[in-house]
mmCIF file of C-alpha atoms in Angstrom:
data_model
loop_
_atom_site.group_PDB
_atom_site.id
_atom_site.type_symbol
_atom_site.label_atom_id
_atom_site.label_comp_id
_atom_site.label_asym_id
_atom_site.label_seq_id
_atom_site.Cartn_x
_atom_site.Cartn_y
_atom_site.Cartn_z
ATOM 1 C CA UNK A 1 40.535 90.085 50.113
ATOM 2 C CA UNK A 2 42.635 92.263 48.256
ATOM 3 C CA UNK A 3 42.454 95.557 46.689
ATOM 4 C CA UNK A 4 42.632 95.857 43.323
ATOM 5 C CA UNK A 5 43.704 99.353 41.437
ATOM 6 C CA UNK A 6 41.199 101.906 40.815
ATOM 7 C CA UNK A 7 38.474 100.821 43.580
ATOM 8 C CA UNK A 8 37.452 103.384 45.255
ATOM 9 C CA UNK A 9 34.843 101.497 47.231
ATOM 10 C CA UNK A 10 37.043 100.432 50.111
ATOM 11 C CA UNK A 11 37.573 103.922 50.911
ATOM 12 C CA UNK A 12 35.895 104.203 54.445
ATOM 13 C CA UNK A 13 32.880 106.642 54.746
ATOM 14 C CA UNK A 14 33.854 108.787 57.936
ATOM 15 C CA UNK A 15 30.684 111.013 57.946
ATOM 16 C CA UNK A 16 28.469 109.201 60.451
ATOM 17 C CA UNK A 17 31.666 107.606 62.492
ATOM 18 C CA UNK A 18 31.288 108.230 66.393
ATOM 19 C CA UNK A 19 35.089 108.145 67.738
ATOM 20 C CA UNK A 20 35.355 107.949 71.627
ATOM 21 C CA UNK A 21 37.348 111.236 73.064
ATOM 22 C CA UNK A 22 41.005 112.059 73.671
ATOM 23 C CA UNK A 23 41.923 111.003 77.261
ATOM 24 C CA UNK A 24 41.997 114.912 78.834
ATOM 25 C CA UNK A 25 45.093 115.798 80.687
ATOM 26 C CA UNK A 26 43.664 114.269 84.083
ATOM 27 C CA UNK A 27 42.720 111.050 82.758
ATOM 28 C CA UNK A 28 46.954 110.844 81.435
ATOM 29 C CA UNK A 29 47.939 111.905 84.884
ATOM 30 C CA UNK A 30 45.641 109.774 86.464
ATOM 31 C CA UNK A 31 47.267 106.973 84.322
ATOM 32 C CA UNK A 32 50.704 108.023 84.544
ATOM 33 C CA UNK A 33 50.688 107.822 88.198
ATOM 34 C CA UNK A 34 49.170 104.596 88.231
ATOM 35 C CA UNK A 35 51.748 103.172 86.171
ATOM 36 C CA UNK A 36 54.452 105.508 87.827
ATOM 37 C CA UNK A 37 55.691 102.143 90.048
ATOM 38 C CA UNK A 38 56.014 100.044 87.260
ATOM 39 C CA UNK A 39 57.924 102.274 85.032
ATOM 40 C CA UNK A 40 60.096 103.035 88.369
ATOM 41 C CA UNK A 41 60.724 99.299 87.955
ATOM 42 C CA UNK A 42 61.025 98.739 84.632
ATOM 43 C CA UNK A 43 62.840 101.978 83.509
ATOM 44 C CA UNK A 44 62.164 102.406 79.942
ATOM 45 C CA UNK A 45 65.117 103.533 77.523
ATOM 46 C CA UNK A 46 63.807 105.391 74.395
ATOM 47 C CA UNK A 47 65.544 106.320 71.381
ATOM 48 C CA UNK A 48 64.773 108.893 68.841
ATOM 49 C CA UNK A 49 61.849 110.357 70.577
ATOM 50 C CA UNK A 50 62.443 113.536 67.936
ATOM 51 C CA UNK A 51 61.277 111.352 65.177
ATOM 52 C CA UNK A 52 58.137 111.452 66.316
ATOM 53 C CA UNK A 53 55.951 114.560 65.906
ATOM 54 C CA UNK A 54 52.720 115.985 67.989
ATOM 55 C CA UNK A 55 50.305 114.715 64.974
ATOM 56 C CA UNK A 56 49.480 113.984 61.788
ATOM 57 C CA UNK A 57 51.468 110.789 61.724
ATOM 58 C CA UNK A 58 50.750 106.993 61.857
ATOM 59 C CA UNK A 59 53.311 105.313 64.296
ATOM 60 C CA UNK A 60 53.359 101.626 63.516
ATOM 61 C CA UNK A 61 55.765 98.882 65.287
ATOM 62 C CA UNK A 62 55.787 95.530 66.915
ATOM 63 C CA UNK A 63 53.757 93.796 69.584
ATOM 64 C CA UNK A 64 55.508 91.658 72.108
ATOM 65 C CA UNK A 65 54.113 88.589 73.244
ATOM 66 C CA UNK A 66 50.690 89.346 75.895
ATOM 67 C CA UNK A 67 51.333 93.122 75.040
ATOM 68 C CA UNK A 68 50.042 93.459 79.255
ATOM 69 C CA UNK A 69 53.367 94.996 79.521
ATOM 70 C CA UNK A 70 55.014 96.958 76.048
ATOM 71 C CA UNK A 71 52.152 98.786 75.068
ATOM 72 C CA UNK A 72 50.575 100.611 78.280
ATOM 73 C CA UNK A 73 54.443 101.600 78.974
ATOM 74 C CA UNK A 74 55.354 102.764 75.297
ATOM 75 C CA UNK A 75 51.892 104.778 75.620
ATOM 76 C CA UNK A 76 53.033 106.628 79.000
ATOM 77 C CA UNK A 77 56.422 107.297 77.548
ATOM 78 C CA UNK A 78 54.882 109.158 74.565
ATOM 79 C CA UNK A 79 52.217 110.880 76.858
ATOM 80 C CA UNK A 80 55.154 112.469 79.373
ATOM 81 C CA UNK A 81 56.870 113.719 75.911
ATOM 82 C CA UNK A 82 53.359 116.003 75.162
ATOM 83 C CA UNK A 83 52.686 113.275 72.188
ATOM 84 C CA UNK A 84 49.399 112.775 72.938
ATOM 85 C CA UNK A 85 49.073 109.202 70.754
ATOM 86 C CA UNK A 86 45.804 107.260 70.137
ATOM 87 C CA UNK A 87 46.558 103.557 69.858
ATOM 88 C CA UNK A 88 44.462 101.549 67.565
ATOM 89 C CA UNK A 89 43.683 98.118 69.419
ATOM 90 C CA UNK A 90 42.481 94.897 68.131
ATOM 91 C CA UNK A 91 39.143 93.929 68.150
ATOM 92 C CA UNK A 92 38.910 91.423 70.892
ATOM 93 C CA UNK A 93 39.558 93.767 73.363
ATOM 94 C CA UNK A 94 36.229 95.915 72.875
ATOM 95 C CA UNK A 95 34.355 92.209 73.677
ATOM 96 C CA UNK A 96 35.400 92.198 77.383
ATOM 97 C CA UNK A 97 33.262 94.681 79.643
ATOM 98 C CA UNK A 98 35.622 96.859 82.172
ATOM 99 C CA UNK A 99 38.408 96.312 79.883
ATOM 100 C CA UNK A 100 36.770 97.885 77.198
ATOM 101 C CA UNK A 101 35.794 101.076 78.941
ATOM 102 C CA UNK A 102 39.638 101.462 80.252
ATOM 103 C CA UNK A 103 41.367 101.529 77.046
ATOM 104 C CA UNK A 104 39.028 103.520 76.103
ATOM 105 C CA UNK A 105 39.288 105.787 78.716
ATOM 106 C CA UNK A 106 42.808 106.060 77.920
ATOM 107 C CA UNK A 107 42.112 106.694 73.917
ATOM 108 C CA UNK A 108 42.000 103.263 72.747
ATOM 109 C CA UNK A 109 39.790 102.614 69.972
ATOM 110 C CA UNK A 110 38.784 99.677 68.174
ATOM 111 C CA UNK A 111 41.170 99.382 65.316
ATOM 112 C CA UNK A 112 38.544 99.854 62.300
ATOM 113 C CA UNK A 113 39.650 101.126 59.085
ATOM 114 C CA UNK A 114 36.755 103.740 59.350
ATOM 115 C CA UNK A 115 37.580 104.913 62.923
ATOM 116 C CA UNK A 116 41.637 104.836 62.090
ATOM 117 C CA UNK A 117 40.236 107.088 58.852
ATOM 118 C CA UNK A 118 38.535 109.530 61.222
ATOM 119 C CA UNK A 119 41.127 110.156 63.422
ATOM 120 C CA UNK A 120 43.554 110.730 60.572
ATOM 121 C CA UNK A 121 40.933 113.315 59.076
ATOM 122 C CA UNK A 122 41.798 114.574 62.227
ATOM 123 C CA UNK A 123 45.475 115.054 62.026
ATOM 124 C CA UNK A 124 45.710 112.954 64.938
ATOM 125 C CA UNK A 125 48.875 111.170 65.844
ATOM 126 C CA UNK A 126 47.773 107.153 65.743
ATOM 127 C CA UNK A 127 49.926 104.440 66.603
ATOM 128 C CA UNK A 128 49.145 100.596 65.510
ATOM 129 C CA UNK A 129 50.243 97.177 65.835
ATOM 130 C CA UNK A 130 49.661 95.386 62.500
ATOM 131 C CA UNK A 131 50.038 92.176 63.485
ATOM 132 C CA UNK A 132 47.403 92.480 66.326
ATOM 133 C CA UNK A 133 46.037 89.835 68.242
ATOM 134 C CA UNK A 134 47.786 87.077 66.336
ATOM 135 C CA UNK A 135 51.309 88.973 67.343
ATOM 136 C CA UNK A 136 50.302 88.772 70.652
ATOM 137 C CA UNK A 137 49.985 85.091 71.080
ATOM 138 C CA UNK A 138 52.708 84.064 69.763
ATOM 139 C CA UNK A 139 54.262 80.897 69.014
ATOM 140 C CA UNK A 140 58.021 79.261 70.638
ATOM 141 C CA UNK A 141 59.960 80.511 67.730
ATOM 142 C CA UNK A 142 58.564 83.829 67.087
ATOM 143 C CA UNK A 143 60.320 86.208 69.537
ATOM 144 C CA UNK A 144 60.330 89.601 68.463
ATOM 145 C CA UNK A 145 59.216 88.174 64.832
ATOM 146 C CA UNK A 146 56.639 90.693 62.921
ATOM 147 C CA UNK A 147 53.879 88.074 62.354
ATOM 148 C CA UNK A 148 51.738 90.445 59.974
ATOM 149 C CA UNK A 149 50.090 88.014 57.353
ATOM 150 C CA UNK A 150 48.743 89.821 54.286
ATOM 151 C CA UNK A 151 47.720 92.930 56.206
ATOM 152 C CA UNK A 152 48.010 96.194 54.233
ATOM 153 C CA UNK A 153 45.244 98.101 55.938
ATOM 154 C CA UNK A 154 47.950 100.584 57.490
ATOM 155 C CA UNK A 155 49.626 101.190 54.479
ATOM 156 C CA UNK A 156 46.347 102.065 52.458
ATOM 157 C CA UNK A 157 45.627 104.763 55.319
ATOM 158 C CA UNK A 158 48.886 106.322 54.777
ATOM 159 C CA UNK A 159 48.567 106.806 51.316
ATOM 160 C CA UNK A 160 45.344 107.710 51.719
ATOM 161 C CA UNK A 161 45.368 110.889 54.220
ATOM 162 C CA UNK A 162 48.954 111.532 53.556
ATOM 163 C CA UNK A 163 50.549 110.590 56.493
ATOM 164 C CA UNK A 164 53.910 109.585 57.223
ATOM 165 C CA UNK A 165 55.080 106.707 59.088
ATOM 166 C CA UNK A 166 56.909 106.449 61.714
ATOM 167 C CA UNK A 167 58.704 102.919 62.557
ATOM 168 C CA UNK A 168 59.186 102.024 66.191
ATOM 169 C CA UNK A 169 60.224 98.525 67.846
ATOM 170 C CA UNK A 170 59.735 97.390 71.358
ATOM 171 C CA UNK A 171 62.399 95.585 72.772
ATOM 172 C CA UNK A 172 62.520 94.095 76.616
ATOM 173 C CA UNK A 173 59.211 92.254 77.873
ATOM 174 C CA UNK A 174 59.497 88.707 75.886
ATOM 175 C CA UNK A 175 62.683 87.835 77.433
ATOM 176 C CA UNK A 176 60.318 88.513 80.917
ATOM 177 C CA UNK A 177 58.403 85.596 80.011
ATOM 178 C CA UNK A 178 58.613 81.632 78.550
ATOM 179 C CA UNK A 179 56.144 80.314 76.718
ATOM 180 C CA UNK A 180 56.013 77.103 77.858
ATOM 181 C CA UNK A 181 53.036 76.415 75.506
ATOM 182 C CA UNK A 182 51.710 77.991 72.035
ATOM 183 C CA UNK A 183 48.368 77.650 71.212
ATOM 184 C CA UNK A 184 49.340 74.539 68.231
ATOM 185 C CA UNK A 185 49.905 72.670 71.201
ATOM 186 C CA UNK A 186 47.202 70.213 72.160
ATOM 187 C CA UNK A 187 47.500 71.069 76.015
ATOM 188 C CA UNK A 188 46.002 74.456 74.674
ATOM 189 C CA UNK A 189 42.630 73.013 72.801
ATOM 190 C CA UNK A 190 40.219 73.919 75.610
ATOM 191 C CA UNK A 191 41.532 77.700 76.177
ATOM 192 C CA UNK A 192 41.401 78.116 72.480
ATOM 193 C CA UNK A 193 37.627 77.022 72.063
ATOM 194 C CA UNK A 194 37.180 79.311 75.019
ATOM 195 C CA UNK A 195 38.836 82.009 73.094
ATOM 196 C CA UNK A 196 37.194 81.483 69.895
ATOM 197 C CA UNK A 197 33.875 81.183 71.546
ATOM 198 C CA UNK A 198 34.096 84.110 73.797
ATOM 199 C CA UNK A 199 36.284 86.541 71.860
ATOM 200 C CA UNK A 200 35.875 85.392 68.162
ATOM 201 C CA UNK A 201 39.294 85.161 67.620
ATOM 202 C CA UNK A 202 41.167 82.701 66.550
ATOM 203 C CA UNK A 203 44.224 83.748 68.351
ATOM 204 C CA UNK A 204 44.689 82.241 71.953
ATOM 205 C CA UNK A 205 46.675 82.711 74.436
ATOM 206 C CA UNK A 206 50.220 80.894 74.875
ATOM 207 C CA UNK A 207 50.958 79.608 78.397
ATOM 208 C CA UNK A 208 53.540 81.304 80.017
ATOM 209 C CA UNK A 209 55.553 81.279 83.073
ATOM 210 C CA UNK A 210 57.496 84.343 84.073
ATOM 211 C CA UNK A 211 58.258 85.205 87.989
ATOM 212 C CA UNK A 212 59.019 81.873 89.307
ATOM 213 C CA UNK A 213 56.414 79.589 88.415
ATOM 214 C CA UNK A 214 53.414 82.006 87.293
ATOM 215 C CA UNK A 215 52.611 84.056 84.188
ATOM 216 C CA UNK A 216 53.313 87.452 86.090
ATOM 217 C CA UNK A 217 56.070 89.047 83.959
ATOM 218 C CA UNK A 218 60.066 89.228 85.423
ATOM 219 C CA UNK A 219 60.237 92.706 84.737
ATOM 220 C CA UNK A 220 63.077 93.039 82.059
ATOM 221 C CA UNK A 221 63.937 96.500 81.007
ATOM 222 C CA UNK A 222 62.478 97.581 78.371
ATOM 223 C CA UNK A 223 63.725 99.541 75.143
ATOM 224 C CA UNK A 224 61.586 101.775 72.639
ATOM 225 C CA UNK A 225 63.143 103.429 69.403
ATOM 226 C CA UNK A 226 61.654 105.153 67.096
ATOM 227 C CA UNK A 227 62.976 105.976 63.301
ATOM 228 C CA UNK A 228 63.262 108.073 60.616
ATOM 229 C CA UNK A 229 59.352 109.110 58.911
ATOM 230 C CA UNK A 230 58.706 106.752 55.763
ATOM 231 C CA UNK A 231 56.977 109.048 53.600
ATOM 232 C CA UNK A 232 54.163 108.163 51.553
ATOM 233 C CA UNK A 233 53.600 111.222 49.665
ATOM 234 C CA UNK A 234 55.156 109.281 46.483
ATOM 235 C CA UNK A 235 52.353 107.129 46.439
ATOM 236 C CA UNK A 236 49.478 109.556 46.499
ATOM 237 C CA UNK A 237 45.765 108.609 45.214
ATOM 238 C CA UNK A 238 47.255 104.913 45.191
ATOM 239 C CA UNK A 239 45.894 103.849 48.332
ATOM 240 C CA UNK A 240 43.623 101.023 46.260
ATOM 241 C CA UNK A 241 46.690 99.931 44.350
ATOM 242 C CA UNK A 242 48.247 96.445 45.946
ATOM 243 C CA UNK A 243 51.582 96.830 45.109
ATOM 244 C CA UNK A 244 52.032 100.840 46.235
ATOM 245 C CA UNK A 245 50.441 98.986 49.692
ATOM 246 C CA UNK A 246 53.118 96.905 49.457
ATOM 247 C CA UNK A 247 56.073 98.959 48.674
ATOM 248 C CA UNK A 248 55.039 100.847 51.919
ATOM 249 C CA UNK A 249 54.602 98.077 54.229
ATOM 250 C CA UNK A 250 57.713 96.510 52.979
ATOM 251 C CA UNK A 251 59.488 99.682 54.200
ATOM 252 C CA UNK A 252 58.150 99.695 57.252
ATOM 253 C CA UNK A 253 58.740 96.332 57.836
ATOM 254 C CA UNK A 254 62.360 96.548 57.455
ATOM 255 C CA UNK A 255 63.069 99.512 59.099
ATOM 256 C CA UNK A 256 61.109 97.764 62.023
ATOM 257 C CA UNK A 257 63.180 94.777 62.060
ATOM 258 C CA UNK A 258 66.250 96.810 61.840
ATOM 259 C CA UNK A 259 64.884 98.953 64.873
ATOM 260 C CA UNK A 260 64.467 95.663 66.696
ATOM 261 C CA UNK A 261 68.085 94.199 66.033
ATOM 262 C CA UNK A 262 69.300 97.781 67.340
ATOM 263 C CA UNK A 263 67.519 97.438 70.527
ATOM 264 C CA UNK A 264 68.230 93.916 71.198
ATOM 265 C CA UNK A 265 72.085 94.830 70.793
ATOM 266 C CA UNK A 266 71.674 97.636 73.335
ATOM 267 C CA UNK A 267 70.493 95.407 75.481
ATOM 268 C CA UNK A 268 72.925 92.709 75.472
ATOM 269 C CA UNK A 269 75.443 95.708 75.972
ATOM 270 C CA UNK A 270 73.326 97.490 79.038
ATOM 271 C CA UNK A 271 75.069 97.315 81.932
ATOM 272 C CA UNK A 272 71.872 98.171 83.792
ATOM 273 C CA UNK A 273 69.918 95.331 82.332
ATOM 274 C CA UNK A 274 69.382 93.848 85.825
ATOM 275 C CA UNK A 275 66.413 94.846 88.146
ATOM 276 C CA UNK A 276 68.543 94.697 90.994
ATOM 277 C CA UNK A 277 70.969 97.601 89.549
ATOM 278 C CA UNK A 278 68.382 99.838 88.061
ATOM 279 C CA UNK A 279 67.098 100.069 91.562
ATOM 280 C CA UNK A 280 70.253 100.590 93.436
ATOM 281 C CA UNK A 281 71.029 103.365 90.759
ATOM 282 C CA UNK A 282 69.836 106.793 89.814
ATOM 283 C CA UNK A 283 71.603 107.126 86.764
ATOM 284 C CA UNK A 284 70.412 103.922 84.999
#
């Protein structure tokens, strides 16, 4: 439903909100070295790291397909850089025991407008993926498309605490898979009851096939860039107000996409694209 100007009843109430703990510096090492082998693999490349500051910002970007891949990686790249980000993640995710308890081990938290508005009283540094679990499953035609709906929520959380935005895009792990089928496809009816019954999402799962003939990944490189803060100071007190939401997500949005068509050109022009010659090289 949307806002309209002048509410002020959407506003979350943060007083009683319980927010899980920051990761502590040996839970990030204990992470970072667990993931050290696949970032040896993978070998991010990130651009405009200086964009993004210790806190008090909302980084928001897009998801690639599965997100097993993009967003534990983009996570350990800001950790080594002392930005010590919590990551806002989609409900579904705080439904599967073990799972749950890991991302939130690692500073996950379930991506509520009153939590998000706690950590921003804060001054933490939050990252989210607006188009959440529906970005992640993904349909054939929507690689590296922001598939956001209606969603304003992030934008109304700027405005409200103040916060900047930073844009980032996430470039790499959706040409390491095919989706061989979406969930519109009839050969995907049972796994989407499953996931509607299980999860309560309407969002299932594509099929995918990746190294050789299963869904494991081919591990392309991948490429992170962040840009320039979108400043929502303009907009202050009009958090409730549809159309300052929209202004701001429109922003965002663009600079997003524009983020994405920079990383997809670098690349097509990276020599050191290949697995194979980011091993054999030090300097890739």
């Amino acid at each position: 439903m949307g806002h309209r100007q002048g509410h002020t009843h959407d506003v979350p109430n943060t007083e009683t909100i319980t927010v899980p703990p920051a990761p502590t510096q040996s839970d990030v090492a204990a992470a970072l070295r667990l993931m050290k082998p696949l970032r040896r693999l993978i070998k991010p490349k990130v651009y405009g790291i200086d964009n993004v500051p210790t806190e008090r910002a909302l980084l928001v970007g897009n998801h690639n397909t599965l997100g097993m891949v993009d967003a534990p990686l983009l996570a350990a790249e800001l950790w080594e850089r002392g930005r010590m980000v919590r990551s806002l993640g989609d409900h579904a995710h705080f439904k599967v025991p073990g799972w749950r308890e890991a991302l939130t081990q690692m500073g996950v938290v379930e991506g509520t407008r009153e939590i998000a508005s706690e950590l921003m009283r804060r001054g933490e540094l939050v990252m989210v993926f607006p188009g959440g679990g529906r970005e992640v499953n993904k349909r054939k035609n929507e690689q590296y498309k922001l598939v956001w709906k209606n969603r304003l929520g992030f934008a109304r959380l700027a405005i409200q605490h103040g916060y900047p935005i930073v844009p980032f895009a996430s470039v790499g792990a959706e040409h390491g898979i095919d989706i061989l089928f979406d969930n519109q496809s009839l050969v995907m009816a049972p796994m989407q009851f499953l996931t509607e019954k299980l999860l309560g999402t309407p969002d299932g799962p594509p099929l995918v096939r990746g190294v050789g003939l299963t869904p494991l990944p081919r591990p392309e490189r991948q490429y992170y860039w962040f840009g320039e803060p979108i400043h929502t100071s303009e907009f202050h007190g009009q958090e409730a107000d549809d159309n300052a939401a929209r202004k701001v997500r429109e922003r965002t949005a663009a600079a997003i996409e524009e983020g994405i068509a920079l990383m997809l050109a670098e690349r097509e022009a990276d020599p050191n694209r290949s697995v194979v010659g980011r091993l054999l090289r030090t300097d890739a």
